[in-house]
């Protein structure tokens, strides 16, 4: 990446000649929208994760929406969602006129706190959407136990969690349906895109059909030699199909997924070692028996030891030429969720407290050793300069 003084962005996608060639080939093929490339990406993704079925769509949000529709979430149903997430996780519940019921996070992993789920379950609860924050899998054993006990479905928001493992299982093969995102900052990208995996053929078929207007099977073939002009609308669906142009990128990205993950893991390891000696900073935890995807590297500031707050810390990093982000502004602090559900900051103390401390540092495969060192030096220098007392 750029010279010593260039701004280091929070993220840059790793796009190689393979992706470029693949897109050019697709453009030249004359078939741009959903077709053989999408089918190939779905097959490769299913093989890679070990999931029996994979349905490609044009965003992670679309995957989540189709998953909830497939399990027949109805108006008035309740769906349990962490407050520490992106709005997509909860907005899809609202698309179906159901109610997202927020739950606080664990202070260390920032994942949904399983101990706080049970008290939120009512006779209307139908599903739980755990979000694997930053790529660290949630406590799926506890969540699946609760789901079994209360007959709930588990739809995993794995937007951050490719490739992650929980015990000996790959994320994508654990809950009822798992939803991935290929948004540009994610661990593999198609520009915009997503994937839903499941072991249930009916849900897979329903998601596939609803991703393309709810029209009968293989409707995307209707302009091809093997297709037919005739189709039937079986349900009022959505326009969520992925293009072959995007899938062409995804096929090449997926081949590099393990290499990308190893590059991010190494950066995380370097950060961990370097920040171990900085008392103003808490580094991310890794629980036993998980394989972290390292989509994000989230530090928490020990504000008690600092003379500045999180925002000032981010400003100082920006002045040092380093891009950062915050994952996330908890849902209960946003105007919409406050206004409609009446949430207060004190309702979710762990998430409210973490929000004041968190900063996501750059972690992406094209970062060079010097880039990583620049981030470390800047963080250390800012911490030292602003040490309290
Ligand atoms: C936790 C989480 N869920 C869902 C999404 C939505 O994915 P997409 O942008 O592909 O719709 C994102 C990010 O974009 C996310 O971070």
Short mmCIF file of C-alpha atoms and ligand atoms in Angstrom, two decimals:
data_model
loop_
_atom_site.label_atom_id
_atom_site.label_comp_id
_atom_site.label_asym_id
_atom_site.label_seq_id
_atom_site.Cartn_x
_atom_site.Cartn_y
_atom_site.Cartn_z
CA UNK A 1 0.00 0.00 0.00
CA UNK A 2 0.92 3.67 -0.56
CA UNK A 3 3.91 5.60 0.71
CA UNK A 4 4.74 6.47 4.27
CA UNK A 5 2.65 9.62 4.36
CA UNK A 6 -0.30 8.40 2.31
CA UNK A 7 -3.58 8.01 4.15
CA UNK A 8 -4.11 4.41 5.18
CA UNK A 9 -7.78 3.70 4.57
CA UNK A 10 -9.85 1.62 6.98
CA UNK A 11 -10.24 -0.93 4.23
CA UNK A 12 -9.26 -1.65 0.62
CA UNK A 13 -10.53 -4.71 -1.26
CA UNK A 14 -7.96 -7.21 -2.55
CA UNK A 15 -8.84 -7.50 -6.23
CA UNK A 16 -6.35 -9.35 -8.41
CA UNK A 17 -5.94 -9.96 -12.13
CA UNK A 18 -7.98 -13.15 -11.70
CA UNK A 19 -11.09 -11.19 -10.70
CA UNK A 20 -10.52 -8.68 -13.51
CA UNK A 21 -10.09 -11.43 -16.12
CA UNK A 22 -13.14 -13.25 -14.81
CA UNK A 23 -15.29 -10.12 -15.11
CA UNK A 24 -13.97 -9.34 -18.60
CA UNK A 25 -14.71 -12.90 -19.70
CA UNK A 26 -18.24 -12.60 -18.34
CA UNK A 27 -18.79 -9.27 -20.09
CA UNK A 28 -17.59 -10.82 -23.36
CA UNK A 29 -19.80 -13.88 -22.89
CA UNK A 30 -22.96 -11.88 -23.55
CA UNK A 31 -24.67 -13.21 -20.39
CA UNK A 32 -24.49 -10.57 -17.66
CA UNK A 33 -27.24 -11.33 -15.19
CA UNK A 34 -27.95 -14.48 -13.16
CA UNK A 35 -26.61 -17.53 -15.00
CA UNK A 36 -23.81 -20.07 -14.99
CA UNK A 37 -21.40 -17.91 -12.93
CA UNK A 38 -23.93 -17.54 -10.12
CA UNK A 39 -24.60 -21.28 -10.20
CA UNK A 40 -20.86 -21.94 -10.04
CA UNK A 41 -20.41 -19.57 -7.09
CA UNK A 42 -23.29 -21.27 -5.25
CA UNK A 43 -21.79 -24.73 -5.84
CA UNK A 44 -18.32 -23.63 -4.78
CA UNK A 45 -19.66 -21.87 -1.69
CA UNK A 46 -21.68 -24.92 -0.63
CA UNK A 47 -18.63 -27.14 -1.12
CA UNK A 48 -16.37 -24.75 0.81
CA UNK A 49 -18.67 -24.33 3.82
CA UNK A 50 -20.06 -27.84 3.74
CA UNK A 51 -23.61 -26.52 3.61
CA UNK A 52 -26.02 -28.66 1.56
CA UNK A 53 -27.64 -25.64 -0.13
CA UNK A 54 -26.39 -22.15 -0.98
CA UNK A 55 -28.51 -19.39 -2.52
CA UNK A 56 -26.70 -16.35 -3.95
CA UNK A 57 -28.37 -12.94 -3.70
CA UNK A 58 -27.44 -9.31 -4.26
CA UNK A 59 -26.76 -8.40 -0.60
CA UNK A 60 -26.43 -9.82 2.89
CA UNK A 61 -29.54 -7.87 3.79
CA UNK A 62 -31.48 -9.65 1.03
CA UNK A 63 -30.25 -13.00 2.38
CA UNK A 64 -31.51 -12.11 5.87
CA UNK A 65 -34.86 -10.93 4.52
CA UNK A 66 -35.36 -14.08 2.43
CA UNK A 67 -34.33 -16.28 5.39
CA UNK A 68 -37.00 -14.74 7.64
CA UNK A 69 -39.57 -14.99 4.86
CA UNK A 70 -38.67 -18.65 4.29
CA UNK A 71 -39.22 -19.57 7.93
CA UNK A 72 -42.59 -17.78 7.65
CA UNK A 73 -42.12 -14.85 10.01
CA UNK A 74 -45.50 -13.14 10.16
CA UNK A 75 -46.75 -9.69 11.21
CA UNK A 76 -46.72 -9.40 15.00
CA UNK A 77 -44.10 -12.12 15.51
CA UNK A 78 -41.06 -11.30 17.63
CA UNK A 79 -37.48 -11.94 16.57
CA UNK A 80 -34.55 -11.63 18.96
CA UNK A 81 -31.72 -9.47 17.64
CA UNK A 82 -28.60 -8.10 19.35
CA UNK A 83 -28.51 -4.34 19.84
CA UNK A 84 -24.81 -4.45 18.92
CA UNK A 85 -25.22 -4.89 15.17
CA UNK A 86 -25.80 -3.10 11.89
CA UNK A 87 -29.35 -1.94 11.24
CA UNK A 88 -29.76 -4.56 8.46
CA UNK A 89 -30.11 -7.33 11.07
CA UNK A 90 -33.20 -5.69 12.58
CA UNK A 91 -34.67 -3.90 9.58
CA UNK A 92 -35.43 -7.19 7.82
CA UNK A 93 -37.65 -8.13 10.77
CA UNK A 94 -39.50 -4.86 10.23
CA UNK A 95 -39.86 -5.53 6.48
CA UNK A 96 -42.11 -8.45 7.51
CA UNK A 97 -44.01 -6.29 10.03
CA UNK A 98 -42.60 -8.35 12.86
CA UNK A 99 -40.91 -6.88 15.95
CA UNK A 100 -37.17 -6.93 16.57
CA UNK A 101 -36.57 -7.50 20.29
CA UNK A 102 -33.12 -6.24 21.26
CA UNK A 103 -30.72 -8.02 23.61
CA UNK A 104 -27.52 -6.65 25.18
CA UNK A 105 -24.03 -7.90 24.31
CA UNK A 106 -21.25 -9.63 26.21
CA UNK A 107 -18.75 -6.94 27.23
CA UNK A 108 -15.74 -8.77 25.77
CA UNK A 109 -16.80 -10.48 22.50
CA UNK A 110 -19.56 -7.91 21.88
CA UNK A 111 -21.69 -10.87 20.74
CA UNK A 112 -25.30 -11.28 21.91
CA UNK A 113 -25.25 -12.34 25.58
CA UNK A 114 -26.97 -15.75 25.68
CA UNK A 115 -27.71 -15.29 29.41
CA UNK A 116 -29.97 -12.34 28.56
CA UNK A 117 -31.93 -13.98 25.76
CA UNK A 118 -34.31 -16.16 27.79
CA UNK A 119 -35.95 -13.28 29.65
CA UNK A 120 -36.84 -11.70 26.27
CA UNK A 121 -38.64 -14.78 24.96
CA UNK A 122 -42.45 -14.48 24.87
CA UNK A 123 -45.27 -16.50 23.32
CA UNK A 124 -44.73 -14.43 20.14
CA UNK A 125 -41.01 -15.15 19.75
CA UNK A 126 -40.25 -17.12 16.59
CA UNK A 127 -36.53 -16.73 15.92
CA UNK A 128 -33.13 -15.55 17.12
CA UNK A 129 -30.62 -13.79 14.84
CA UNK A 130 -27.17 -14.10 16.40
CA UNK A 131 -24.53 -11.87 14.78
CA UNK A 132 -20.94 -13.16 14.85
CA UNK A 133 -19.34 -9.81 15.68
CA UNK A 134 -16.22 -9.09 13.70
CA UNK A 135 -16.00 -12.78 12.80
CA UNK A 136 -15.94 -14.22 16.36
CA UNK A 137 -18.69 -16.88 16.50
CA UNK A 138 -21.43 -16.45 19.09
CA UNK A 139 -22.01 -19.03 21.82
CA UNK A 140 -24.04 -21.23 19.49
CA UNK A 141 -24.37 -24.10 21.95
CA UNK A 142 -26.35 -21.92 24.38
CA UNK A 143 -28.32 -20.31 21.58
CA UNK A 144 -29.26 -23.63 19.97
CA UNK A 145 -30.26 -25.03 23.40
CA UNK A 146 -32.61 -22.07 23.91
CA UNK A 147 -33.97 -22.47 20.39
CA UNK A 148 -34.73 -26.14 21.02
CA UNK A 149 -36.32 -25.43 24.39
CA UNK A 150 -38.63 -22.72 23.02
CA UNK A 151 -39.07 -24.04 19.47
CA UNK A 152 -37.37 -21.06 17.83
CA UNK A 153 -35.52 -20.85 14.53
CA UNK A 154 -31.92 -19.65 14.43
CA UNK A 155 -30.97 -17.41 11.50
CA UNK A 156 -27.28 -16.54 11.75
CA UNK A 157 -26.09 -13.16 10.57
CA UNK A 158 -22.66 -14.26 9.38
CA UNK A 159 -21.94 -11.06 7.45
CA UNK A 160 -18.56 -10.99 9.28
CA UNK A 161 -17.99 -14.69 9.71
CA UNK A 162 -16.49 -16.20 6.57
CA UNK A 163 -14.47 -18.32 7.22
CA UNK A 164 -15.17 -19.01 10.89
CA UNK A 165 -15.57 -22.20 12.88
CA UNK A 166 -17.48 -22.98 16.04
CA UNK A 167 -16.08 -26.19 17.51
CA UNK A 168 -15.64 -28.52 14.56
CA UNK A 169 -18.38 -26.86 12.53
CA UNK A 170 -17.97 -24.20 9.92
CA UNK A 171 -20.24 -21.18 10.23
CA UNK A 172 -22.81 -21.81 7.51
CA UNK A 173 -23.66 -25.30 8.77
CA UNK A 174 -24.84 -24.57 12.32
CA UNK A 175 -28.14 -22.68 12.52
CA UNK A 176 -31.29 -23.15 10.43
CA UNK A 177 -30.20 -20.60 7.80
CA UNK A 178 -26.91 -18.65 7.70
CA UNK A 179 -26.58 -15.35 5.87
CA UNK A 180 -23.29 -14.01 4.50
CA UNK A 181 -22.43 -10.61 2.99
CA UNK A 182 -20.09 -9.89 0.09
CA UNK A 183 -20.20 -6.13 0.61
CA UNK A 184 -16.93 -4.46 -0.36
CA UNK A 185 -15.40 -4.37 3.13
CA UNK A 186 -16.22 -7.99 3.91
CA UNK A 187 -13.80 -10.93 3.98
CA UNK A 188 -14.59 -11.76 0.35
CA UNK A 189 -16.46 -9.38 -1.92
CA UNK A 190 -18.54 -9.19 -5.08
CA UNK A 191 -18.92 -5.39 -4.75
CA UNK A 192 -22.39 -6.00 -3.39
CA UNK A 193 -23.72 -9.50 -2.79
CA UNK A 194 -24.69 -12.14 -0.29
CA UNK A 195 -25.36 -15.83 0.24
CA UNK A 196 -27.78 -17.87 2.33
CA UNK A 197 -26.88 -21.44 3.32
CA UNK A 198 -29.15 -24.09 4.79
CA UNK A 199 -29.60 -27.84 5.08
CA UNK A 200 -33.34 -27.54 4.43
CA UNK A 201 -34.32 -28.01 0.76
CA UNK A 202 -37.71 -26.32 1.19
CA UNK A 203 -36.23 -23.14 2.64
CA UNK A 204 -33.53 -23.17 -0.03
CA UNK A 205 -36.15 -23.47 -2.77
CA UNK A 206 -38.35 -20.80 -1.21
CA UNK A 207 -35.44 -18.34 -0.91
CA UNK A 208 -34.41 -19.03 -4.50
CA UNK A 209 -37.90 -18.47 -5.81
CA UNK A 210 -38.52 -15.33 -3.74
CA UNK A 211 -35.16 -13.88 -4.79
CA UNK A 212 -36.53 -13.59 -8.33
CA UNK A 213 -40.08 -12.23 -8.14
CA UNK A 214 -41.56 -15.46 -6.77
CA UNK A 215 -41.65 -16.93 -10.24
CA UNK A 216 -41.39 -20.62 -10.96
CA UNK A 217 -38.13 -22.53 -10.93
CA UNK A 218 -35.21 -21.54 -13.15
CA UNK A 219 -37.04 -18.44 -14.38
CA UNK A 220 -33.65 -16.84 -14.91
CA UNK A 221 -33.14 -19.19 -17.85
CA UNK A 222 -36.04 -17.76 -19.80
CA UNK A 223 -33.83 -15.85 -22.26
CA UNK A 224 -31.43 -18.76 -22.79
CA UNK A 225 -31.46 -21.62 -25.27
CA UNK A 226 -32.56 -24.04 -22.51
CA UNK A 227 -35.21 -21.73 -21.16
CA UNK A 228 -38.84 -21.17 -21.95
CA UNK A 229 -40.79 -17.94 -22.29
CA UNK A 230 -43.43 -19.42 -20.03
CA UNK A 231 -43.35 -18.82 -16.29
CA UNK A 232 -45.76 -18.69 -13.40
CA UNK A 233 -45.85 -16.27 -10.50
CA UNK A 234 -46.31 -18.31 -7.34
CA UNK A 235 -45.87 -15.52 -4.79
CA UNK A 236 -45.11 -11.78 -4.78
CA UNK A 237 -41.34 -12.06 -4.47
CA UNK A 238 -38.41 -9.66 -4.58
CA UNK A 239 -35.68 -8.64 -7.01
CA UNK A 240 -32.67 -9.97 -5.10
CA UNK A 241 -30.84 -12.04 -7.72
CA UNK A 242 -27.05 -11.75 -8.04
CA UNK A 243 -25.54 -10.91 -11.45
CA UNK A 244 -23.02 -13.12 -13.24
CA UNK A 245 -20.69 -10.10 -13.33
CA UNK A 246 -20.66 -10.01 -9.51
CA UNK A 247 -20.46 -13.81 -9.24
CA UNK A 248 -17.42 -13.77 -11.55
CA UNK A 249 -15.63 -11.68 -8.90
CA UNK A 250 -16.93 -13.92 -6.11
CA UNK A 251 -15.68 -17.17 -7.68
CA UNK A 252 -12.12 -15.82 -7.71
CA UNK A 253 -12.41 -14.23 -4.25
CA UNK A 254 -13.66 -17.49 -2.72
CA UNK A 255 -10.55 -19.32 -3.96
CA UNK A 256 -8.47 -16.84 -1.94
CA UNK A 257 -10.63 -16.93 1.20
CA UNK A 258 -8.19 -18.97 3.33
CA UNK A 259 -5.20 -16.94 2.21
CA UNK A 260 -7.05 -13.70 3.00
CA UNK A 261 -7.98 -15.05 6.41
CA UNK A 262 -4.39 -16.02 7.17
CA UNK A 263 -3.21 -12.51 6.21
CA UNK A 264 -5.78 -10.94 8.57
CA UNK A 265 -4.95 -13.41 11.35
CA UNK A 266 -1.29 -12.42 11.14
CA UNK A 267 -2.16 -8.74 11.39
CA UNK A 268 -4.36 -9.49 14.42
CA UNK A 269 -1.50 -11.41 16.03
CA UNK A 270 0.91 -8.51 15.48
CA UNK A 271 -1.62 -6.05 16.91
CA UNK A 272 -2.24 -8.33 19.93
CA UNK A 273 1.46 -8.58 20.75
CA UNK A 274 2.12 -4.88 20.31
CA UNK A 275 -0.88 -3.68 22.32
CA UNK A 276 -0.31 -6.14 25.18
CA UNK A 277 2.04 -3.55 26.69
CA UNK A 278 -0.42 -0.66 26.28
CA UNK A 279 -2.61 -0.47 29.42
CA UNK A 280 -4.94 2.07 27.80
CA UNK A 281 -6.13 -0.55 25.32
CA UNK A 282 -7.98 -3.85 25.58
CA UNK A 283 -7.48 -6.16 22.61
CA UNK A 284 -10.19 -8.52 21.29
CA UNK A 285 -10.76 -11.80 23.13
CA UNK A 286 -10.85 -15.18 21.44
CA UNK A 287 -12.87 -17.80 23.26
CA UNK A 288 -11.82 -21.44 23.27
CA UNK A 289 -12.98 -23.66 20.49
CA UNK A 290 -13.62 -20.98 17.85
CA UNK A 291 -11.79 -20.05 14.70
CA UNK A 292 -12.06 -16.28 14.28
CA UNK A 293 -12.63 -14.93 10.75
CA UNK A 294 -10.87 -11.67 11.69
CA UNK A 295 -13.13 -9.50 9.60
CA UNK A 296 -12.69 -6.76 12.22
CA UNK A 297 -10.07 -5.95 14.81
CA UNK A 298 -11.93 -4.02 17.51
CA UNK A 299 -9.96 -2.44 20.33
CA UNK A 300 -11.64 -1.09 23.48
CA UNK A 301 -10.18 2.01 25.09
CA UNK A 302 -9.71 1.92 28.86
CA UNK A 303 -11.18 5.40 29.24
CA UNK A 304 -10.35 5.49 32.95
CA UNK A 305 -6.68 5.62 31.95
CA UNK A 306 -7.07 8.21 29.21
CA UNK A 307 -7.53 11.96 29.16
CA UNK A 308 -9.46 11.82 25.89
CA UNK A 309 -12.59 10.05 24.72
CA UNK A 310 -13.10 7.62 21.84
CA UNK A 311 -14.03 10.33 19.33
CA UNK A 312 -10.87 12.33 20.09
CA UNK A 313 -8.83 9.14 19.79
CA UNK A 314 -10.31 8.55 16.32
CA UNK A 315 -9.60 12.16 15.33
CA UNK A 316 -5.98 11.75 16.44
CA UNK A 317 -5.65 8.54 14.40
CA UNK A 318 -7.14 10.34 11.42
CA UNK A 319 -4.60 13.15 11.83
CA UNK A 320 -1.89 10.49 11.87
CA UNK A 321 -3.24 9.32 8.50
CA UNK A 322 -5.08 6.23 9.68
CA UNK A 323 -8.65 5.38 8.76
CA UNK A 324 -10.83 3.65 11.35
CA UNK A 325 -14.46 2.75 11.90
CA UNK A 326 -16.86 1.96 14.76
CA UNK A 327 -18.77 -1.34 14.86
CA UNK A 328 -21.36 -0.56 15.83
CA UNK A 329 -23.47 2.33 17.03
CA UNK A 330 -25.87 0.03 18.95
CA UNK A 331 -29.36 -0.02 17.51
CA UNK A 332 -30.97 1.25 20.73
CA UNK A 333 -29.04 4.53 20.41
CA UNK A 334 -30.38 5.34 16.93
CA UNK A 335 -33.27 7.82 16.59
CA UNK A 336 -35.59 5.33 14.86
CA UNK A 337 -35.24 2.59 17.48
CA UNK A 338 -35.42 5.08 20.35
CA UNK A 339 -38.52 6.75 18.97
CA UNK A 340 -40.47 3.65 17.95
CA UNK A 341 -39.49 1.30 20.80
CA UNK A 342 -38.68 3.85 23.50
CA UNK A 343 -35.23 2.45 24.19
CA UNK A 344 -32.89 4.29 26.58
CA UNK A 345 -29.07 3.98 26.76
CA UNK A 346 -29.38 2.35 30.21
CA UNK A 347 -31.55 -0.47 28.82
CA UNK A 348 -28.45 -2.11 27.31
CA UNK A 349 -25.60 -1.12 29.63
CA UNK A 350 -22.92 -3.40 28.13
CA UNK A 351 -23.49 -2.16 24.59
CA UNK A 352 -23.82 1.48 25.67
CA UNK A 353 -20.58 1.20 27.65
CA UNK A 354 -18.71 -0.63 24.87
CA UNK A 355 -19.90 1.90 22.29
CA UNK A 356 -18.00 4.66 24.13
CA UNK A 357 -14.78 2.59 23.95
CA UNK A 358 -14.67 0.77 20.62
CA UNK A 359 -12.54 1.50 17.57
CA UNK A 360 -12.12 -0.81 14.57
CA UNK A 361 -8.56 -0.66 13.25
CA UNK A 362 -7.57 -1.42 9.64
CA UNK A 363 -7.18 -5.18 9.00
CA UNK A 364 -7.17 -6.26 5.38
CA UNK A 365 -4.93 -8.54 3.28
CA UNK A 366 -3.28 -5.85 1.14
CA UNK A 367 -1.92 -4.05 4.23
CA UNK A 368 1.85 -4.19 4.20
CA UNK A 369 4.08 -4.73 7.23
CA UNK A 370 4.80 -0.99 7.29
CA UNK A 371 1.10 -0.17 7.29
CA UNK A 372 0.59 -2.41 10.32
CA UNK A 373 3.55 -0.80 12.09
CA UNK A 374 2.20 2.66 11.34
CA UNK A 375 -1.11 1.80 12.97
CA UNK A 376 0.67 0.35 16.01
CA UNK A 377 2.98 3.37 16.41
CA UNK A 378 0.11 5.82 16.06
CA UNK A 379 -2.11 3.99 18.58
CA UNK A 380 0.74 3.72 21.08
CA UNK A 381 1.79 7.32 20.63
CA UNK A 382 -1.75 8.66 21.05
CA UNK A 383 -2.29 6.49 24.14
CA UNK A 384 0.97 7.64 25.70
CA UNK A 385 0.40 11.30 24.87
CA UNK A 386 -3.06 11.19 26.47
CA UNK A 387 -2.34 9.03 29.49
CA UNK A 388 -4.56 10.19 32.36
CA UNK A 389 -3.15 11.85 35.47
C1 LIG B 1 -23.70 -7.48 10.91
C2 LIG B 1 -24.16 -7.15 9.52
N1 LIG B 1 -25.30 -7.68 9.06
C3 LIG B 1 -25.74 -7.44 7.83
C4 LIG B 1 -25.06 -6.62 6.97
C5 LIG B 1 -25.66 -6.35 5.63
O1 LIG B 1 -24.91 -6.84 4.57
P1 LIG B 1 -25.07 -6.15 3.13
O2 LIG B 1 -24.38 -4.83 3.17
O3 LIG B 1 -24.38 -7.12 2.21
O4 LIG B 1 -26.52 -6.03 2.84
C6 LIG B 1 -23.85 -6.03 7.40
C7 LIG B 1 -23.02 -5.14 6.61
O5 LIG B 1 -23.11 -4.59 5.64
C8 LIG B 1 -23.40 -6.30 8.70
O6 LIG B 1 -22.27 -5.76 9.16
#
